[in-house]
Amino acid sequence: LLIASLPLDSTRRHAAPGPLTDFLVQRAADAYAGLLADWRPVTAGAIDLVPGPLGKGELDGALRAAILERLPRTAFLPPA
């Protein structure tokens, strides 16, 4: 669940596209990766915290993609 103040489009129903929204998505992804890295205890169950393709909106997809981009560099699973 993401709670953020994002710029809205004229209908006030969707996040407005643009550099501010892009910036906020990147910062949210940084924060999510940081939370995963700090998650304790480290167990294989942490894989359930990786966001799946549930959200259908453009913002959901952008946030998921940004998070997935960071996960290969985030230690959040126990060593094999």
PDB file of N, CA and C in Angstrom:
ATOM      1  N   LEU A   1       0.851  -1.169   0.000  1.00  0.00           N
ATOM      2  CA  LEU A   1       0.000   0.000   0.000  1.00  0.00           C
ATOM      3  C   LEU A   1       0.900   1.236   0.000  1.00  0.00           C
ATOM      4  N   LEU A   2       0.673   2.092  -0.952  1.00  0.00           N
ATOM      5  CA  LEU A   2       1.432   3.337  -1.054  1.00  0.00           C
ATOM      6  C   LEU A   2       0.536   4.491  -0.645  1.00  0.00           C
ATOM      7  N   ILE A   3       1.035   5.282   0.267  1.00  0.00           N
ATOM      8  CA  ILE A   3       0.328   6.500   0.644  1.00  0.00           C
ATOM      9  C   ILE A   3       1.250   7.645   0.256  1.00  0.00           C
ATOM     10  N   ALA A   4       0.781   8.444  -0.684  1.00  0.00           N
ATOM     11  CA  ALA A   4       1.621   9.535  -1.169  1.00  0.00           C
ATOM     12  C   ALA A   4       0.749  10.662  -1.693  1.00  0.00           C
ATOM     13  N   SER A   5       1.296  11.838  -1.680  1.00  0.00           N
ATOM     14  CA  SER A   5       0.636  12.989  -2.296  1.00  0.00           C
ATOM     15  C   SER A   5       1.216  13.129  -3.701  1.00  0.00           C
ATOM     16  N   LEU A   6       0.412  12.821  -4.687  1.00  0.00           N
ATOM     17  CA  LEU A   6       0.836  12.902  -6.076  1.00  0.00           C
ATOM     18  C   LEU A   6       0.028  13.988  -6.776  1.00  0.00           C
ATOM     19  N   PRO A   7       0.621  14.613  -7.774  1.00  0.00           N
ATOM     20  CA  PRO A   7      -0.163  15.586  -8.545  1.00  0.00           C
ATOM     21  C   PRO A   7      -1.281  14.845  -9.286  1.00  0.00           C
ATOM     22  N   LEU A   8      -2.453  15.432  -9.329  1.00  0.00           N
ATOM     23  CA  LEU A   8      -3.609  14.794  -9.961  1.00  0.00           C
ATOM     24  C   LEU A   8      -3.923  15.438 -11.306  1.00  0.00           C
ATOM     25  N   ASP A   9      -4.535  14.626 -12.173  1.00  0.00           N
ATOM     26  CA  ASP A   9      -4.976  15.173 -13.464  1.00  0.00           C
ATOM     27  C   ASP A   9      -6.224  16.020 -13.251  1.00  0.00           C
ATOM     28  N   SER A  10      -6.760  16.568 -14.304  1.00  0.00           N
ATOM     29  CA  SER A  10      -7.898  17.492 -14.183  1.00  0.00           C
ATOM     30  C   SER A  10      -9.157  16.822 -13.637  1.00  0.00           C
ATOM     31  N   THR A  11      -9.287  15.502 -13.776  1.00  0.00           N
ATOM     32  CA  THR A  11     -10.455  14.802 -13.224  1.00  0.00           C
ATOM     33  C   THR A  11     -10.282  14.495 -11.741  1.00  0.00           C
ATOM     34  N   ARG A  12      -9.056  14.650 -11.247  1.00  0.00           N
ATOM     35  CA  ARG A  12      -8.702  14.347  -9.861  1.00  0.00           C
ATOM     36  C   ARG A  12      -8.918  12.877  -9.527  1.00  0.00           C
ATOM     37  N   ARG A  13      -8.868  12.009 -10.569  1.00  0.00           N
ATOM     38  CA  ARG A  13      -9.051  10.574 -10.363  1.00  0.00           C
ATOM     39  C   ARG A  13      -7.771   9.788 -10.610  1.00  0.00           C
ATOM     40  N   HIS A  14      -6.799  10.406 -11.243  1.00  0.00           N
ATOM     41  CA  HIS A  14      -5.553   9.721 -11.591  1.00  0.00           C
ATOM     42  C   HIS A  14      -4.373  10.649 -11.341  1.00  0.00           C
ATOM     43  N   ALA A  15      -3.225  10.031 -11.124  1.00  0.00           N
ATOM     44  CA  ALA A  15      -2.010  10.840 -11.003  1.00  0.00           C
ATOM     45  C   ALA A  15      -1.692  11.471 -12.350  1.00  0.00           C
ATOM     46  N   ALA A  16      -1.325  12.722 -12.315  1.00  0.00           N
ATOM     47  CA  ALA A  16      -0.973  13.429 -13.549  1.00  0.00           C
ATOM     48  C   ALA A  16       0.404  12.965 -14.013  1.00  0.00           C
ATOM     49  N   PRO A  17       0.534  12.633 -15.284  1.00  0.00           N
ATOM     50  CA  PRO A  17       1.852  12.257 -15.783  1.00  0.00           C
ATOM     51  C   PRO A  17       2.776  13.468 -15.795  1.00  0.00           C
ATOM     52  N   GLY A  18       4.057  13.197 -15.653  1.00  0.00           N
ATOM     53  CA  GLY A  18       5.023  14.290 -15.710  1.00  0.00           C
ATOM     54  C   GLY A  18       6.212  14.032 -14.818  1.00  0.00           C
ATOM     55  N   PRO A  19       7.149  14.981 -14.826  1.00  0.00           N
ATOM     56  CA  PRO A  19       8.399  14.786 -14.092  1.00  0.00           C
ATOM     57  C   PRO A  19       8.221  14.661 -12.575  1.00  0.00           C
ATOM     58  N   LEU A  20       7.250  15.369 -11.992  1.00  0.00           N
ATOM     59  CA  LEU A  20       7.060  15.264 -10.550  1.00  0.00           C
ATOM     60  C   LEU A  20       6.555  13.876 -10.182  1.00  0.00           C
ATOM     61  N   THR A  21       5.585  13.362 -10.908  1.00  0.00           N
ATOM     62  CA  THR A  21       5.090  12.009 -10.652  1.00  0.00           C
ATOM     63  C   THR A  21       6.206  10.992 -10.851  1.00  0.00           C
ATOM     64  N   ASP A  22       6.984  11.142 -11.909  1.00  0.00           N
ATOM     65  CA  ASP A  22       8.107  10.232 -12.161  1.00  0.00           C
ATOM     66  C   ASP A  22       9.094  10.257 -10.994  1.00  0.00           C
ATOM     67  N   PHE A  23       9.410  11.446 -10.509  1.00  0.00           N
ATOM     68  CA  PHE A  23      10.325  11.595  -9.383  1.00  0.00           C
ATOM     69  C   PHE A  23       9.777  10.899  -8.138  1.00  0.00           C
ATOM     70  N   LEU A  24       8.491  11.120  -7.849  1.00  0.00           N
ATOM     71  CA  LEU A  24       7.880  10.526  -6.657  1.00  0.00           C
ATOM     72  C   LEU A  24       7.821   9.007  -6.757  1.00  0.00           C
ATOM     73  N   VAL A  25       7.573   8.477  -7.938  1.00  0.00           N
ATOM     74  CA  VAL A  25       7.573   7.020  -8.133  1.00  0.00           C
ATOM     75  C   VAL A  25       8.960   6.461  -7.837  1.00  0.00           C
ATOM     76  N   GLN A  26       9.998   7.122  -8.312  1.00  0.00           N
ATOM     77  CA  GLN A  26      11.368   6.664  -8.062  1.00  0.00           C
ATOM     78  C   GLN A  26      11.698   6.709  -6.573  1.00  0.00           C
ATOM     79  N   ARG A  27      11.283   7.753  -5.876  1.00  0.00           N
ATOM     80  CA  ARG A  27      11.546   7.845  -4.435  1.00  0.00           C
ATOM     81  C   ARG A  27      10.752   6.783  -3.678  1.00  0.00           C
ATOM     82  N   ALA A  28       9.519   6.515  -4.090  1.00  0.00           N
ATOM     83  CA  ALA A  28       8.715   5.468  -3.451  1.00  0.00           C
ATOM     84  C   ALA A  28       9.367   4.103  -3.650  1.00  0.00           C
ATOM     85  N   ALA A  29       9.899   3.854  -4.834  1.00  0.00           N
ATOM     86  CA  ALA A  29      10.583   2.587  -5.097  1.00  0.00           C
ATOM     87  C   ALA A  29      11.843   2.473  -4.247  1.00  0.00           C
ATOM     88  N   ASP A  30      12.580   3.570  -4.093  1.00  0.00           N
ATOM     89  CA  ASP A  30      13.755   3.565  -3.213  1.00  0.00           C
ATOM     90  C   ASP A  30      13.347   3.192  -1.788  1.00  0.00           C
ATOM     91  N   ALA A  31      12.277   3.808  -1.310  1.00  0.00           N
ATOM     92  CA  ALA A  31      11.807   3.552   0.051  1.00  0.00           C
ATOM     93  C   ALA A  31      11.364   2.097   0.209  1.00  0.00           C
ATOM     94  N   TYR A  32      10.659   1.570  -0.777  1.00  0.00           N
ATOM     95  CA  TYR A  32      10.184   0.178  -0.709  1.00  0.00           C
ATOM     96  C   TYR A  32      11.368  -0.782  -0.662  1.00  0.00           C
ATOM     97  N   ALA A  33      12.362  -0.553  -1.525  1.00  0.00           N
ATOM     98  CA  ALA A  33      13.549  -1.414  -1.523  1.00  0.00           C
ATOM     99  C   ALA A  33      14.279  -1.312  -0.186  1.00  0.00           C
ATOM    100  N   GLY A  34      14.336  -0.128   0.377  1.00  0.00           N
ATOM    101  CA  GLY A  34      14.961   0.051   1.688  1.00  0.00           C
ATOM    102  C   GLY A  34      14.222  -0.697   2.788  1.00  0.00           C
ATOM    103  N   LEU A  35      12.904  -0.660   2.734  1.00  0.00           N
ATOM    104  CA  LEU A  35      12.112  -1.400   3.724  1.00  0.00           C
ATOM    105  C   LEU A  35      12.350  -2.903   3.593  1.00  0.00           C
ATOM    106  N   LEU A  36      12.398  -3.402   2.356  1.00  0.00           N
ATOM    107  CA  LEU A  36      12.674  -4.828   2.157  1.00  0.00           C
ATOM    108  C   LEU A  36      14.056  -5.197   2.687  1.00  0.00           C
ATOM    109  N   ALA A  37      15.043  -4.357   2.438  1.00  0.00           N
ATOM    110  CA  ALA A  37      16.402  -4.632   2.898  1.00  0.00           C
ATOM    111  C   ALA A  37      16.483  -4.678   4.422  1.00  0.00           C
ATOM    112  N   ASP A  38      15.649  -3.889   5.092  1.00  0.00           N
ATOM    113  CA  ASP A  38      15.664  -3.830   6.556  1.00  0.00           C
ATOM    114  C   ASP A  38      14.700  -4.821   7.209  1.00  0.00           C
ATOM    115  N   TRP A  39      13.924  -5.559   6.416  1.00  0.00           N
ATOM    116  CA  TRP A  39      12.901  -6.481   6.932  1.00  0.00           C
ATOM    117  C   TRP A  39      13.562  -7.568   7.769  1.00  0.00           C
ATOM    118  N   ARG A  40      13.070  -7.804   8.942  1.00  0.00           N
ATOM    119  CA  ARG A  40      13.553  -8.868   9.805  1.00  0.00           C
ATOM    120  C   ARG A  40      12.373  -9.639  10.347  1.00  0.00           C
ATOM    121  N   PRO A  41      12.474 -10.926  10.504  1.00  0.00           N
ATOM    122  CA  PRO A  41      13.622 -11.761  10.188  1.00  0.00           C
ATOM    123  C   PRO A  41      13.720 -12.009   8.676  1.00  0.00           C
ATOM    124  N   VAL A  42      14.930 -12.282   8.215  1.00  0.00           N
ATOM    125  CA  VAL A  42      15.158 -12.591   6.810  1.00  0.00           C
ATOM    126  C   VAL A  42      14.744 -14.037   6.578  1.00  0.00           C
ATOM    127  N   THR A  43      13.675 -14.217   5.798  1.00  0.00           N
ATOM    128  CA  THR A  43      13.182 -15.559   5.481  1.00  0.00           C
ATOM    129  C   THR A  43      12.777 -15.597   4.017  1.00  0.00           C
ATOM    130  N   ALA A  44      12.581 -16.793   3.518  1.00  0.00           N
ATOM    131  CA  ALA A  44      12.126 -16.951   2.133  1.00  0.00           C
ATOM    132  C   ALA A  44      10.733 -16.348   1.946  1.00  0.00           C
ATOM    133  N   GLY A  45       9.979 -16.183   3.020  1.00  0.00           N
ATOM    134  CA  GLY A  45       8.651 -15.591   2.941  1.00  0.00           C
ATOM    135  C   GLY A  45       8.665 -14.147   2.473  1.00  0.00           C
ATOM    136  N   ALA A  46       9.821 -13.506   2.522  1.00  0.00           N
ATOM    137  CA  ALA A  46       9.925 -12.114   2.076  1.00  0.00           C
ATOM    138  C   ALA A  46       9.622 -11.979   0.590  1.00  0.00           C
ATOM    139  N   ILE A  47       9.719 -13.071  -0.145  1.00  0.00           N
ATOM    140  CA  ILE A  47       9.400 -13.022  -1.577  1.00  0.00           C
ATOM    141  C   ILE A  47       7.943 -12.602  -1.793  1.00  0.00           C
ATOM    142  N   ASP A  48       7.098 -12.861  -0.810  1.00  0.00           N
ATOM    143  CA  ASP A  48       5.692 -12.446  -0.899  1.00  0.00           C
ATOM    144  C   ASP A  48       5.534 -10.932  -0.869  1.00  0.00           C
ATOM    145  N   LEU A  49       6.578 -10.218  -0.461  1.00  0.00           N
ATOM    146  CA  LEU A  49       6.519  -8.761  -0.405  1.00  0.00           C
ATOM    147  C   LEU A  49       6.877  -8.103  -1.737  1.00  0.00           C
ATOM    148  N   VAL A  50       7.293  -8.903  -2.705  1.00  0.00           N
ATOM    149  CA  VAL A  50       7.588  -8.365  -4.037  1.00  0.00           C
ATOM    150  C   VAL A  50       6.250  -8.062  -4.705  1.00  0.00           C
ATOM    151  N   PRO A  51       6.052  -6.835  -5.171  1.00  0.00           N
ATOM    152  CA  PRO A  51       4.748  -6.481  -5.737  1.00  0.00           C
ATOM    153  C   PRO A  51       4.458  -7.250  -7.029  1.00  0.00           C
ATOM    154  N   GLY A  52       3.264  -7.779  -7.095  1.00  0.00           N
ATOM    155  CA  GLY A  52       2.822  -8.498  -8.284  1.00  0.00           C
ATOM    156  C   GLY A  52       2.032  -7.589  -9.197  1.00  0.00           C
ATOM    157  N   PRO A  53       1.581  -8.131 -10.318  1.00  0.00           N
ATOM    158  CA  PRO A  53       0.876  -7.319 -11.316  1.00  0.00           C
ATOM    159  C   PRO A  53      -0.608  -7.124 -11.011  1.00  0.00           C
ATOM    160  N   LEU A  54      -0.958  -6.856  -9.762  1.00  0.00           N
ATOM    161  CA  LEU A  54      -2.372  -6.687  -9.419  1.00  0.00           C
ATOM    162  C   LEU A  54      -2.932  -5.360  -9.890  1.00  0.00           C
ATOM    163  N   GLY A  55      -2.200  -4.301  -9.694  1.00  0.00           N
ATOM    164  CA  GLY A  55      -2.681  -2.989 -10.105  1.00  0.00           C
ATOM    165  C   GLY A  55      -2.687  -2.871 -11.619  1.00  0.00           C
ATOM    166  N   LYS A  56      -3.745  -2.350 -12.152  1.00  0.00           N
ATOM    167  CA  LYS A  56      -3.883  -2.245 -13.605  1.00  0.00           C
ATOM    168  C   LYS A  56      -3.557  -0.854 -14.135  1.00  0.00           C
ATOM    169  N   GLY A  57      -3.429   0.102 -13.235  1.00  0.00           N
ATOM    170  CA  GLY A  57      -3.211   1.476 -13.670  1.00  0.00           C
ATOM    171  C   GLY A  57      -1.780   1.746 -14.083  1.00  0.00           C
ATOM    172  N   GLU A  58      -1.600   2.847 -14.796  1.00  0.00           N
ATOM    173  CA  GLU A  58      -0.269   3.243 -15.257  1.00  0.00           C
ATOM    174  C   GLU A  58       0.670   3.510 -14.078  1.00  0.00           C
ATOM    175  N   LEU A  59       0.165   4.160 -13.044  1.00  0.00           N
ATOM    176  CA  LEU A  59       0.979   4.447 -11.867  1.00  0.00           C
ATOM    177  C   LEU A  59       1.388   3.152 -11.172  1.00  0.00           C
ATOM    178  N   ASP A  60       0.470   2.200 -11.039  1.00  0.00           N
ATOM    179  CA  ASP A  60       0.786   0.906 -10.434  1.00  0.00           C
ATOM    180  C   ASP A  60       1.913   0.219 -11.197  1.00  0.00           C
ATOM    181  N   GLY A  61       1.813   0.227 -12.514  1.00  0.00           N
ATOM    182  CA  GLY A  61       2.828  -0.405 -13.343  1.00  0.00           C
ATOM    183  C   GLY A  61       4.177   0.278 -13.236  1.00  0.00           C
ATOM    184  N   ALA A  62       4.167   1.602 -13.193  1.00  0.00           N
ATOM    185  CA  ALA A  62       5.418   2.354 -13.087  1.00  0.00           C
ATOM    186  C   ALA A  62       6.095   2.079 -11.746  1.00  0.00           C
ATOM    187  N   LEU A  63       5.311   2.040 -10.680  1.00  0.00           N
ATOM    188  CA  LEU A  63       5.873   1.780  -9.360  1.00  0.00           C
ATOM    189  C   LEU A  63       6.405   0.355  -9.277  1.00  0.00           C
ATOM    190  N   ARG A  64       5.649  -0.594  -9.774  1.00  0.00           N
ATOM    191  CA  ARG A  64       6.103  -1.991  -9.754  1.00  0.00           C
ATOM    192  C   ARG A  64       7.399  -2.137 -10.544  1.00  0.00           C
ATOM    193  N   ALA A  65       7.462  -1.550 -11.723  1.00  0.00           N
ATOM    194  CA  ALA A  65       8.665  -1.643 -12.552  1.00  0.00           C
ATOM    195  C   ALA A  65       9.867  -1.021 -11.845  1.00  0.00           C
ATOM    196  N   ALA A  66       9.657   0.115 -11.196  1.00  0.00           N
ATOM    197  CA  ALA A  66      10.754   0.783 -10.495  1.00  0.00           C
ATOM    198  C   ALA A  66      11.241  -0.059  -9.312  1.00  0.00           C
ATOM    199  N   ILE A  67      10.321  -0.699  -8.609  1.00  0.00           N
ATOM    200  CA  ILE A  67      10.705  -1.563  -7.492  1.00  0.00           C
ATOM    201  C   ILE A  67      11.471  -2.777  -8.008  1.00  0.00           C
ATOM    202  N   LEU A  68      10.941  -3.421  -9.047  1.00  0.00           N
ATOM    203  CA  LEU A  68      11.600  -4.606  -9.587  1.00  0.00           C
ATOM    204  C   LEU A  68      12.986  -4.284 -10.135  1.00  0.00           C
ATOM    205  N   GLU A  69      13.170  -3.074 -10.614  1.00  0.00           N
ATOM    206  CA  GLU A  69      14.483  -2.639 -11.103  1.00  0.00           C
ATOM    207  C   GLU A  69      15.512  -2.604  -9.973  1.00  0.00           C
ATOM    208  N   ARG A  70      15.061  -2.322  -8.761  1.00  0.00           N
ATOM    209  CA  ARG A  70      15.965  -2.192  -7.625  1.00  0.00           C
ATOM    210  C   ARG A  70      16.234  -3.516  -6.908  1.00  0.00           C
ATOM    211  N   LEU A  71      15.326  -4.476  -7.014  1.00  0.00           N
ATOM    212  CA  LEU A  71      15.432  -5.688  -6.208  1.00  0.00           C
ATOM    213  C   LEU A  71      16.684  -6.518  -6.462  1.00  0.00           C
ATOM    214  N   PRO A  72      17.218  -6.604  -7.674  1.00  0.00           N
ATOM    215  CA  PRO A  72      18.457  -7.384  -7.832  1.00  0.00           C
ATOM    216  C   PRO A  72      19.625  -6.840  -7.018  1.00  0.00           C
ATOM    217  N   ARG A  73      19.564  -5.582  -6.633  1.00  0.00           N
ATOM    218  CA  ARG A  73      20.627  -4.971  -5.825  1.00  0.00           C
ATOM    219  C   ARG A  73      20.228  -4.833  -4.354  1.00  0.00           C
ATOM    220  N   THR A  74      19.118  -5.488  -3.973  1.00  0.00           N
ATOM    221  CA  THR A  74      18.610  -5.386  -2.599  1.00  0.00           C
ATOM    222  C   THR A  74      18.681  -6.749  -1.927  1.00  0.00           C
ATOM    223  N   ALA A  75      19.436  -6.842  -0.840  1.00  0.00           N
ATOM    224  CA  ALA A  75      19.542  -8.091  -0.103  1.00  0.00           C
ATOM    225  C   ALA A  75      18.342  -8.213   0.837  1.00  0.00           C
ATOM    226  N   PHE A  76      17.366  -9.017   0.437  1.00  0.00           N
ATOM    227  CA  PHE A  76      16.194  -9.187   1.286  1.00  0.00           C
ATOM    228  C   PHE A  76      15.790 -10.641   1.454  1.00  0.00           C
ATOM    229  N   LEU A  77      16.510 -11.555   0.807  1.00  0.00           N
ATOM    230  CA  LEU A  77      16.246 -12.984   0.940  1.00  0.00           C
ATOM    231  C   LEU A  77      17.414 -13.656   1.642  1.00  0.00           C
ATOM    232  N   PRO A  78      17.148 -14.789   2.313  1.00  0.00           N
ATOM    233  CA  PRO A  78      18.267 -15.487   2.955  1.00  0.00           C
ATOM    234  C   PRO A  78      19.198 -16.072   1.892  1.00  0.00           C
ATOM    235  N   PRO A  79      20.472 -16.223   2.234  1.00  0.00           N
ATOM    236  CA  PRO A  79      21.405 -16.810   1.270  1.00  0.00           C
ATOM    237  C   PRO A  79      20.995 -18.236   0.930  1.00  0.00           C
ATOM    238  N   ALA A  80      21.297 -18.651  -0.274  1.00  0.00           N
ATOM    239  CA  ALA A  80      20.931 -20.004  -0.720  1.00  0.00           C
ATOM    240  C   ALA A  80      21.841 -21.029  -0.070  1.00  0.00           C
TER     241      ALA A  80
END
